[in-house]
Tab-separated table of C-alpha atoms and ligand atoms in Angstrom:
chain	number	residue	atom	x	y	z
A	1	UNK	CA	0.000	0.000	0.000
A	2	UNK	CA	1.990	3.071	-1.725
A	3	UNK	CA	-0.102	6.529	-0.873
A	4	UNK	CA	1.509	9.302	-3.142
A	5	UNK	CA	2.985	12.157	-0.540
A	6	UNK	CA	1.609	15.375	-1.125
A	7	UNK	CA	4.499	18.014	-0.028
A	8	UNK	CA	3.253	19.762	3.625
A	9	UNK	CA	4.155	23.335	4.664
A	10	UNK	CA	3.722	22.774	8.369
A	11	UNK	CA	3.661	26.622	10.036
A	12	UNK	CA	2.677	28.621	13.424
A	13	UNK	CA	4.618	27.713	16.544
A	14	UNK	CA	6.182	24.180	15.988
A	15	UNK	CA	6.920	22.621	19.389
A	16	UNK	CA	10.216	20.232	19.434
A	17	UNK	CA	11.526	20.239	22.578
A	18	UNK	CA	11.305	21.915	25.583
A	19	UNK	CA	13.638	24.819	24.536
A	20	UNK	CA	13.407	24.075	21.060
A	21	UNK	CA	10.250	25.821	18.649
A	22	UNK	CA	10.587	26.915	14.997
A	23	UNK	CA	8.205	28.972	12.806
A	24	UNK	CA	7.305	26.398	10.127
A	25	UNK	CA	9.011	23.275	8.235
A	26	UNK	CA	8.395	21.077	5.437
A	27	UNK	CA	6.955	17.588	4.587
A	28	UNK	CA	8.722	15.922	1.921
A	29	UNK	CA	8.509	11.968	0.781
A	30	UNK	CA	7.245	11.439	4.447
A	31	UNK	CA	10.457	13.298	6.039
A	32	UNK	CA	10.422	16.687	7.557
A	33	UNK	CA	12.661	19.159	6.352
A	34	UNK	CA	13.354	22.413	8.349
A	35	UNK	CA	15.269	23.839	5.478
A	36	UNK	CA	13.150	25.688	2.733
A	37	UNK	CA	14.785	23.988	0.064
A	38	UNK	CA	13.267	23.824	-3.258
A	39	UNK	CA	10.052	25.870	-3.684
A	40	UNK	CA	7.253	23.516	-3.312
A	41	UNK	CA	4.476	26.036	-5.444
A	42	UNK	CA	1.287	25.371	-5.348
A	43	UNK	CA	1.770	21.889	-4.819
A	44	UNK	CA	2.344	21.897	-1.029
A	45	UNK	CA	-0.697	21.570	1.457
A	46	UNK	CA	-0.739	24.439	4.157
A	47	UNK	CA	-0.854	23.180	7.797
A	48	UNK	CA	-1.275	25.957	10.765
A	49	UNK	CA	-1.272	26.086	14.438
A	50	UNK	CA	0.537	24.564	17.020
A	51	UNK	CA	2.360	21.489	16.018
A	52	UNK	CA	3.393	18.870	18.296
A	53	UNK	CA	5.597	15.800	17.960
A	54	UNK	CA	3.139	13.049	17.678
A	55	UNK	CA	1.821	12.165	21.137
A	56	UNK	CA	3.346	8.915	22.730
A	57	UNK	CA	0.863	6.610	24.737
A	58	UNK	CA	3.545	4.540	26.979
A	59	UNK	CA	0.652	2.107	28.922
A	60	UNK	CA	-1.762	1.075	25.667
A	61	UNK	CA	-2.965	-2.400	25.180
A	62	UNK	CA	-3.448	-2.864	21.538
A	63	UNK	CA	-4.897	-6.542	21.257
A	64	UNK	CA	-6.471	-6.469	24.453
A	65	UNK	CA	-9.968	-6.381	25.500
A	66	UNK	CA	-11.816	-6.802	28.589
A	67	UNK	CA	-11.931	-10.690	28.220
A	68	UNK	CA	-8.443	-10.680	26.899
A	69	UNK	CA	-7.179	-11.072	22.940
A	70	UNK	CA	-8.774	-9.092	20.299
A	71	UNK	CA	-9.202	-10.370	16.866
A	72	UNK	CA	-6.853	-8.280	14.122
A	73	UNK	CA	-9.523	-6.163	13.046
A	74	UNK	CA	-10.743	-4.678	16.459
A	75	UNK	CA	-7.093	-3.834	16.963
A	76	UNK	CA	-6.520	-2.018	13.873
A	77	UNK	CA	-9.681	0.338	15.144
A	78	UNK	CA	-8.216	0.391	18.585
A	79	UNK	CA	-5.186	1.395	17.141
A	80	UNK	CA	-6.570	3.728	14.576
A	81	UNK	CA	-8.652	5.279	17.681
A	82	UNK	CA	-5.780	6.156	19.148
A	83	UNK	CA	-4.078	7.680	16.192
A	84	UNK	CA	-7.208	9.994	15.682
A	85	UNK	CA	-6.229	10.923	19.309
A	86	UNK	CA	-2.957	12.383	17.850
A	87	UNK	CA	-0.929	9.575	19.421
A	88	UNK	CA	1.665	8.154	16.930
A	89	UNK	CA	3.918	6.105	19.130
A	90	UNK	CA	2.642	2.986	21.283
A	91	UNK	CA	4.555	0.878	23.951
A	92	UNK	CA	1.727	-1.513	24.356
A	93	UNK	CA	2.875	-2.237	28.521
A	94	UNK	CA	1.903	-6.271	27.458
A	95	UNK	CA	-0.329	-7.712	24.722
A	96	UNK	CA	-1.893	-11.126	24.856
A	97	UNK	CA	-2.161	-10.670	21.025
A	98	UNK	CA	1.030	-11.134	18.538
A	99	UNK	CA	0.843	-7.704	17.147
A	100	UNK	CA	3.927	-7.670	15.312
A	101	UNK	CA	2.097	-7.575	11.905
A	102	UNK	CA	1.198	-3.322	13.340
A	103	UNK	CA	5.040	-2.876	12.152
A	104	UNK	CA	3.937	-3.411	8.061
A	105	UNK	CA	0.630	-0.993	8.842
A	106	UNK	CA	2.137	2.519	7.671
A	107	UNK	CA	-1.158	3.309	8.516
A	108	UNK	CA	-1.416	2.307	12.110
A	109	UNK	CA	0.827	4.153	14.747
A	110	UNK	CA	4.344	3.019	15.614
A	111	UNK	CA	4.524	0.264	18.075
A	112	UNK	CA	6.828	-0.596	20.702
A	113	UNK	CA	6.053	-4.484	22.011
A	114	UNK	CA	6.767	-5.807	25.203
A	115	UNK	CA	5.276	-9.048	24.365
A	116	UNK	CA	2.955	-11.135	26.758
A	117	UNK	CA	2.457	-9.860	30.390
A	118	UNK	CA	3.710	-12.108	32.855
A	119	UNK	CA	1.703	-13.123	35.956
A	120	UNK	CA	0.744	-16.365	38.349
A	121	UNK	CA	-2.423	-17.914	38.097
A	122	UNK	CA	-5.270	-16.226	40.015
A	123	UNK	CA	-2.848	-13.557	40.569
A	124	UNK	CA	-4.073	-11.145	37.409
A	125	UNK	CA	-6.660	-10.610	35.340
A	126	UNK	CA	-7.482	-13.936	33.677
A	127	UNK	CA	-6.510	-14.374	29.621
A	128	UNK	CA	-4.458	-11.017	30.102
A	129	UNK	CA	-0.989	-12.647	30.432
A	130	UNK	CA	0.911	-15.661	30.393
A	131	UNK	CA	0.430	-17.489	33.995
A	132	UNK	CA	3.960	-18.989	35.284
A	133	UNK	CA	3.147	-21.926	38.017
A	134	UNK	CA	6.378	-21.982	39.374
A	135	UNK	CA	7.814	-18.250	40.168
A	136	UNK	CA	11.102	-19.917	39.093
A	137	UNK	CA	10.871	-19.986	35.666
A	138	UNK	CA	10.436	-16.137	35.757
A	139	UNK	CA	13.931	-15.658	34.042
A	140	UNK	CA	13.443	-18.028	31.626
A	141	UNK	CA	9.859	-15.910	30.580
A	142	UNK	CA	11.396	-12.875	30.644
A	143	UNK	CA	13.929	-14.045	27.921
A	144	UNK	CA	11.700	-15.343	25.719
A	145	UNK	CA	9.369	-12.678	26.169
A	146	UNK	CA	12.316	-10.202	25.175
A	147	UNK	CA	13.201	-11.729	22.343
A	148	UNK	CA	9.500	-11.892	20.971
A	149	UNK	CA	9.265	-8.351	21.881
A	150	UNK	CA	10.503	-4.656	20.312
A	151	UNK	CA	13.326	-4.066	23.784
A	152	UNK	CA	10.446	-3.920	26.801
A	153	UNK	CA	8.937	-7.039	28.827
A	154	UNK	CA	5.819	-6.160	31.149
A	155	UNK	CA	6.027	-7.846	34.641
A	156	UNK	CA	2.669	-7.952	37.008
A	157	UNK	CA	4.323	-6.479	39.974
A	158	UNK	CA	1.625	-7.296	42.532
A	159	UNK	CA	-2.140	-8.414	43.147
A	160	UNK	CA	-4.732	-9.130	45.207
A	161	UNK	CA	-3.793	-12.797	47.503
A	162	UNK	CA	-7.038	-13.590	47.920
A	163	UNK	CA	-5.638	-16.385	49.988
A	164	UNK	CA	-4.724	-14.606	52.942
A	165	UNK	CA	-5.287	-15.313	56.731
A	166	UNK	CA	-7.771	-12.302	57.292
A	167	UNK	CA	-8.698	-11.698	53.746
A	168	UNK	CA	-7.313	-10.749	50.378
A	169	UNK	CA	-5.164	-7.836	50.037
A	170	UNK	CA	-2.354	-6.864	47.365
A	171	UNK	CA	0.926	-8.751	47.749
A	172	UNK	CA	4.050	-9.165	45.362
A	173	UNK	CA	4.115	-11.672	42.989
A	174	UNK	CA	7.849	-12.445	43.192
A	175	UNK	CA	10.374	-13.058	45.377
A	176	UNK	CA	13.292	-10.860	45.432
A	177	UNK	CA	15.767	-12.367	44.471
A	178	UNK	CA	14.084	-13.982	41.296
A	179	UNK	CA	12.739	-10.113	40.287
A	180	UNK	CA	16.157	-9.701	39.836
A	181	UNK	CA	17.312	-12.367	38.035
A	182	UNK	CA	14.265	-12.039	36.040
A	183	UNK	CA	15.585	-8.713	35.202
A	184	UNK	CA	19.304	-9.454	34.420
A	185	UNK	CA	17.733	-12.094	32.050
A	186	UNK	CA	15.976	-8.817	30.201
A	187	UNK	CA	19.225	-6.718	30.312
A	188	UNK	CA	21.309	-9.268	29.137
A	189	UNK	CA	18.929	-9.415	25.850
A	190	UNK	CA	18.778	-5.665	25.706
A	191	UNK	CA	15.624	-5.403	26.826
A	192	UNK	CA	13.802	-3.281	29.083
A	193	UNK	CA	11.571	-3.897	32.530
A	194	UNK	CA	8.488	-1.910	33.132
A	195	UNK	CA	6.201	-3.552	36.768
A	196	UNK	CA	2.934	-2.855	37.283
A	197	UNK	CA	3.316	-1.484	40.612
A	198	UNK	CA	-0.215	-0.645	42.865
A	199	UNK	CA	1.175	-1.494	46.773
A	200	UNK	CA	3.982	0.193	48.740
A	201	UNK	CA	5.951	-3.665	49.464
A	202	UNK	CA	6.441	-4.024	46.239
A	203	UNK	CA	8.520	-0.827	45.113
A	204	UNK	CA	11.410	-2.023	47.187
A	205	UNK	CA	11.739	-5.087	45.480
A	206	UNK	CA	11.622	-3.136	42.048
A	207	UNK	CA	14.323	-0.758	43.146
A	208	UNK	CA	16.546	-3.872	44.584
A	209	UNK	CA	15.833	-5.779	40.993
A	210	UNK	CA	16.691	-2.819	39.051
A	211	UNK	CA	13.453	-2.209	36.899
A	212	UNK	CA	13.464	0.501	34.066
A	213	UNK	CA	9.606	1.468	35.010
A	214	UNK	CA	7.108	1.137	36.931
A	215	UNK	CA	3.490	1.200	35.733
A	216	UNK	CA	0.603	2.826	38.073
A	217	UNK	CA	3.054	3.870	40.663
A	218	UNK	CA	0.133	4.401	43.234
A	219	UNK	CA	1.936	2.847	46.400
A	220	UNK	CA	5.432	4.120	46.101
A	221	UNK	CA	6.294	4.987	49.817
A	222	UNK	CA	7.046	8.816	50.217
A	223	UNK	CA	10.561	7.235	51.889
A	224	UNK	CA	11.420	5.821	48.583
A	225	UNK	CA	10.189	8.371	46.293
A	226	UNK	CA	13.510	10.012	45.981
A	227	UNK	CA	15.477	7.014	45.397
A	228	UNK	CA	12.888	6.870	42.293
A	229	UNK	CA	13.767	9.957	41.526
A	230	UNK	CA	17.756	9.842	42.279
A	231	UNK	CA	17.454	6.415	39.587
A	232	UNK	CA	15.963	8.155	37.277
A	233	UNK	CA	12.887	5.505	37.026
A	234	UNK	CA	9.982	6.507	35.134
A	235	UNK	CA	6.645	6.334	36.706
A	236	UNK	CA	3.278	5.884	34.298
A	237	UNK	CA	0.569	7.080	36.885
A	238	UNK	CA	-2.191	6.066	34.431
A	239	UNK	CA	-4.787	8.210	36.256
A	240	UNK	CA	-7.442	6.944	34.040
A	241	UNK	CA	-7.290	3.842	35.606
A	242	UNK	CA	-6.555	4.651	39.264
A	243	UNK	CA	-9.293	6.655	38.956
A	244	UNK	CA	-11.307	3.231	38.683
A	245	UNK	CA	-9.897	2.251	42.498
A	246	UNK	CA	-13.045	2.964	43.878
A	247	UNK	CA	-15.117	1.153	41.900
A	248	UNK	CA	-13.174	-1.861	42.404
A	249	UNK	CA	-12.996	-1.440	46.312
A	250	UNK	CA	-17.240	-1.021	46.159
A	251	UNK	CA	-17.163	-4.492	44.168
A	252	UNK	CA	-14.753	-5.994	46.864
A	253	UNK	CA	-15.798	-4.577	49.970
A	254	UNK	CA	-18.084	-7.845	50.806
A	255	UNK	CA	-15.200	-10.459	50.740
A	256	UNK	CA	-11.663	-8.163	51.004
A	257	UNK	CA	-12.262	-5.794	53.175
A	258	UNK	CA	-8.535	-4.770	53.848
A	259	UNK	CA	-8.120	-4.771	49.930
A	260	UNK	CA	-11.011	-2.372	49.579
A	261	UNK	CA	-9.904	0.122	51.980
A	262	UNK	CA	-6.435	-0.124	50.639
A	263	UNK	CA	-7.128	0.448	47.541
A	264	UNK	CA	-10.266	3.641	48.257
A	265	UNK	CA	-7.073	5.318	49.961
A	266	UNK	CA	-5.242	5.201	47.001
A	267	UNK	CA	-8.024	6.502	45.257
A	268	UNK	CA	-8.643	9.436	47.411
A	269	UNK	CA	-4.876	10.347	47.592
A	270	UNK	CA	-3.651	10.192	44.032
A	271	UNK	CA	-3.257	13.216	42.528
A	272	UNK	CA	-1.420	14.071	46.324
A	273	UNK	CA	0.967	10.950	45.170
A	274	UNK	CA	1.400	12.358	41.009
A	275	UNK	CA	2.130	15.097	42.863
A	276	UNK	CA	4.907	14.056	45.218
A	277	UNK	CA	6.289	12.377	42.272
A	278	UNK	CA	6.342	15.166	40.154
A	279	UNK	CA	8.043	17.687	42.678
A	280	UNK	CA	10.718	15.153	43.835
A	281	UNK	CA	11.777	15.030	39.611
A	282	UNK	CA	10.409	11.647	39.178
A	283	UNK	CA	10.038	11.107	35.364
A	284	UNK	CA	6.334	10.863	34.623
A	285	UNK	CA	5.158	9.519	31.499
A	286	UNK	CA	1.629	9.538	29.906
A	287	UNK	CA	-0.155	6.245	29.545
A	288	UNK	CA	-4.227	5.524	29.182
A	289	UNK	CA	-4.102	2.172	30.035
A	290	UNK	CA	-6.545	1.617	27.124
A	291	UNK	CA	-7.590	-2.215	26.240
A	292	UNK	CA	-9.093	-4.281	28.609
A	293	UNK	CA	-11.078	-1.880	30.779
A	294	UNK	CA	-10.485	1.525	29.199
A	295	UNK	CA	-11.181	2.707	25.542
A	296	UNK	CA	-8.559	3.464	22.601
A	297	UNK	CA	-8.206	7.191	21.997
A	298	UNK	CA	-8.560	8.520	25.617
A	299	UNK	CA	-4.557	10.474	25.669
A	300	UNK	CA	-6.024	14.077	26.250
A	301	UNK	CA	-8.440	12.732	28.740
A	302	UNK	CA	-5.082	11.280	30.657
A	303	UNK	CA	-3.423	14.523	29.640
A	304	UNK	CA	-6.228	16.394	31.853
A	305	UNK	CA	-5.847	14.379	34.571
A	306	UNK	CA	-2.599	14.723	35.317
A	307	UNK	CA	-3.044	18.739	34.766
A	308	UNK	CA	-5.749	18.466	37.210
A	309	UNK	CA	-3.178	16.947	39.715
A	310	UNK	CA	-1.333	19.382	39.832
A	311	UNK	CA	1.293	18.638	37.053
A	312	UNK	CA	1.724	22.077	34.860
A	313	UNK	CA	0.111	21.936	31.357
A	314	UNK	CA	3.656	22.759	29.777
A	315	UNK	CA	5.104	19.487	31.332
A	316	UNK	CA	2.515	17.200	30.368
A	317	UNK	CA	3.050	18.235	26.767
A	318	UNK	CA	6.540	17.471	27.185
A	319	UNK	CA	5.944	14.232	28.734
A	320	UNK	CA	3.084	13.480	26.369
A	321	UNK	CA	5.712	13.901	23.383
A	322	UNK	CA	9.491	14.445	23.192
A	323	UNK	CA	10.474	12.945	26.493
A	324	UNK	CA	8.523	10.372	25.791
A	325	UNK	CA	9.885	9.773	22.292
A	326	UNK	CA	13.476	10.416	24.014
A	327	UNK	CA	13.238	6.941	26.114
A	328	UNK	CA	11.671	4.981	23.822
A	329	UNK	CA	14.951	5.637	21.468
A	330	UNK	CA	12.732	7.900	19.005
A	331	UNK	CA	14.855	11.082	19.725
A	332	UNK	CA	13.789	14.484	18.286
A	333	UNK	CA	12.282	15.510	15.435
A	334	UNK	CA	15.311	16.946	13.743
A	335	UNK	CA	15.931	16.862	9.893
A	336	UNK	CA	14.948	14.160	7.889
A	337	UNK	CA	13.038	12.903	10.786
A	338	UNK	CA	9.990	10.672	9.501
A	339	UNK	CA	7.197	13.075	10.182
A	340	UNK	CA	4.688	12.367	12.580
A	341	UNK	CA	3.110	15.658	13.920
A	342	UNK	CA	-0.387	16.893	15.227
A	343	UNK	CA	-1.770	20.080	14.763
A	344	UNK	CA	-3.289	22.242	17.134
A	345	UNK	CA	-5.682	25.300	16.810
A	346	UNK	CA	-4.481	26.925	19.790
A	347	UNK	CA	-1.363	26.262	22.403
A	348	UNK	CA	-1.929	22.954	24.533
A	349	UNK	CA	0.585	24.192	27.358
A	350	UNK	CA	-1.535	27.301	28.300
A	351	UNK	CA	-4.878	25.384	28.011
A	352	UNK	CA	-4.884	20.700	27.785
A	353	UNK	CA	-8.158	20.784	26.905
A	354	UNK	CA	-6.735	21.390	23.271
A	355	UNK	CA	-5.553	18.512	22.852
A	356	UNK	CA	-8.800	16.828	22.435
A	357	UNK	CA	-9.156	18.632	19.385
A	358	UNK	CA	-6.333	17.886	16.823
A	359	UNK	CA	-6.761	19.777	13.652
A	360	UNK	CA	-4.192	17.686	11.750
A	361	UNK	CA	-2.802	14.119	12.503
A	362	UNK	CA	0.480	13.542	10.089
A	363	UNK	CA	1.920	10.202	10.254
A	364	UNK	CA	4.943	9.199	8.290
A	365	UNK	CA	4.149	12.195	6.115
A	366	UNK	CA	0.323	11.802	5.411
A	367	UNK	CA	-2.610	13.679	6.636
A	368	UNK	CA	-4.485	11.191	8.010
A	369	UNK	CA	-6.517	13.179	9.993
A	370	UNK	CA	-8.051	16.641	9.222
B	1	ZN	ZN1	-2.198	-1.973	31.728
């Protein structure tokens, strides 16, 4: 599938870094150009506004749904949802579906893997990952999980036990000491470790193991937040879906009592814990959590959320986009760049709300929005 480029003239305020803004650039064969170069004449479509990097969505499960793999076509609309969004670069944080086939879609967004999630049995959500029965063979998982997926794996940090004397309530998954040969495994195949991470015991054994992120983020201890911060760790606080905590503490308040309280407290205190994050330099990252439980194409409605925390419009932008792009190896939009940009009508760091209306979505050089 060979779309003819049209030559863009891309011009307002173009936003590429957080010092970094030029007046206008060009599209050319799919790569941006900031250099006038040849005149384009009439041939050139005009683009105006504010122009971001494409927005990155670092916690998006394309191929999930809420009873676990999708068939192809329901994730090409999930992941066309989320390109109308403006978001152009994935890291799916675990897919039960082999979406490696997104890679050949030059219509679909750019997609970072990090193959199957990795849980126990009744300690996740069921069909959502693979289920080890012995803890021990995490290492072995983690490798072959690496090398099935695009440099990240996706660990299930912690759960409800609903086993426990007294009642369920969230424990680790993983002993210590195999977290972190589970995650010398992943290094040693150049791959990356992101955990989900809801309770406070757990973040010590991330820290101790060495993980490269940790997903949710609700329970890091204020003691350990600037070790977090000191390591450079990026957090995902997926607000969306904490936001869902006290929903699922009114549908476990009969039978887990302590798990329902634990996790309503959560709820009540997490834009105080974005917060803390934010102001001890914690890296913060923007992820919907959509698939399973959340719908495709919900970035500004994260975006918002972490604005209403507390987090400055300006730095959500950047986190939404080029710091974003900077750890998943995408770098900055710099000459000859492929171009993926979104167009704004006004500026999203004086007002987020704008970002739910994209005038333009550009990816690999075509309009394919607006
Ligand atoms: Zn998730």
């Amino acid at each position: 599938m060979s779309v003819p480029h049209v030559p863009l003239h891309v011009s307002g305020h173009v936003l590429l870094g957080d010092e970094r803004e030029v007046g206008e650039l060009w599209v050319r064969e799919g790569r941006v150009s900031l250099t006038r170069g040849a005149p384009q004449g009439s041939a050139a479509r005009e683009l105006s506004g504010w122009v971001l990097p494409g927005l990155v969505d670092v916690h998006c499960h394309i191929g999930l749904g809420a009873s676990g793999a999708v068939d192809q076509e329901t994730a090409v609309t999930q992941a066309v949802a989320d390109r109308d969004a403006g978001v152009l670069l994935v890291r799916d944080a675990g897919s039960p579906l082999d979406t490696r086939w997104v890679h050949d879609r030059t219509d679909l967004p750019r997609l970072v893997r990090a193959g199957r999630h990795l849980a126990r049995p009744r300690r996740y959500l069921r069909h959502f990952g693979l289920e080890l029965d012995d803890v021990a063979d995490l290492p072995d998982a983690v490798r072959t999980q690496a090398r099935a997926g695009d440099g990240w794996v996706k660990l299930v940090g912690d759960w409800i036990d609903r086993d426990l004397d007294g009642g369920g309530d969230l424990r680790p998954l993983w002993p210590r000491d195999v977290l972190t040969d589970a995650v010398v495994a992943a290094h040693a195949e150049a791959a990356r470790v992101t955990v989900h991470a809801f309770s406070e015991e757990v973040v010590g054994d991330l820290l101790a193991a060495d993980v490269d992120g940790i997903e949710h983020g609700t329970g890091i201890p204020a003691e350990l937040i600037d070790e977090v911060a000191a390591r450079g760790i990026p957090v995902t606080p997926t607000l969306l879906q904490v936001a869902r905590f006290e929903e699922i503490a009114q549908q476990a308040d009969a039978r887990y009592p302590v798990y329902a309280e634990r996790m309503r407290r959560m709820h009540a205190r997490r834009h105080e814990q974005v917060r803390a994050l934010y102001e001890a330099g914690v890296p913060l990252l923007v992820g919907t959590d959509a698939g399973g439980t959340i719908g495709h194409g919900r970035v500004a409605d994260e975006c918002a959320e972490l604005v209403a925390a507390g987090i400055p419009a300006a730095d959500v932008v950047a986190m939404a986009t080029w710091r974003a792009r900077e750890l998943l190896g995408f770098g900055d939009v710099v000459e000859g760049a492929s171009a993926d940009l979104v167009v704004y009508p006004a500026d999203p760091r004086e007002d987020i709300e704008v970002l739910h209306h994209p005038t333009a979505v550009v990816l690999r050089g075509q309009v394919v929005l607006g």
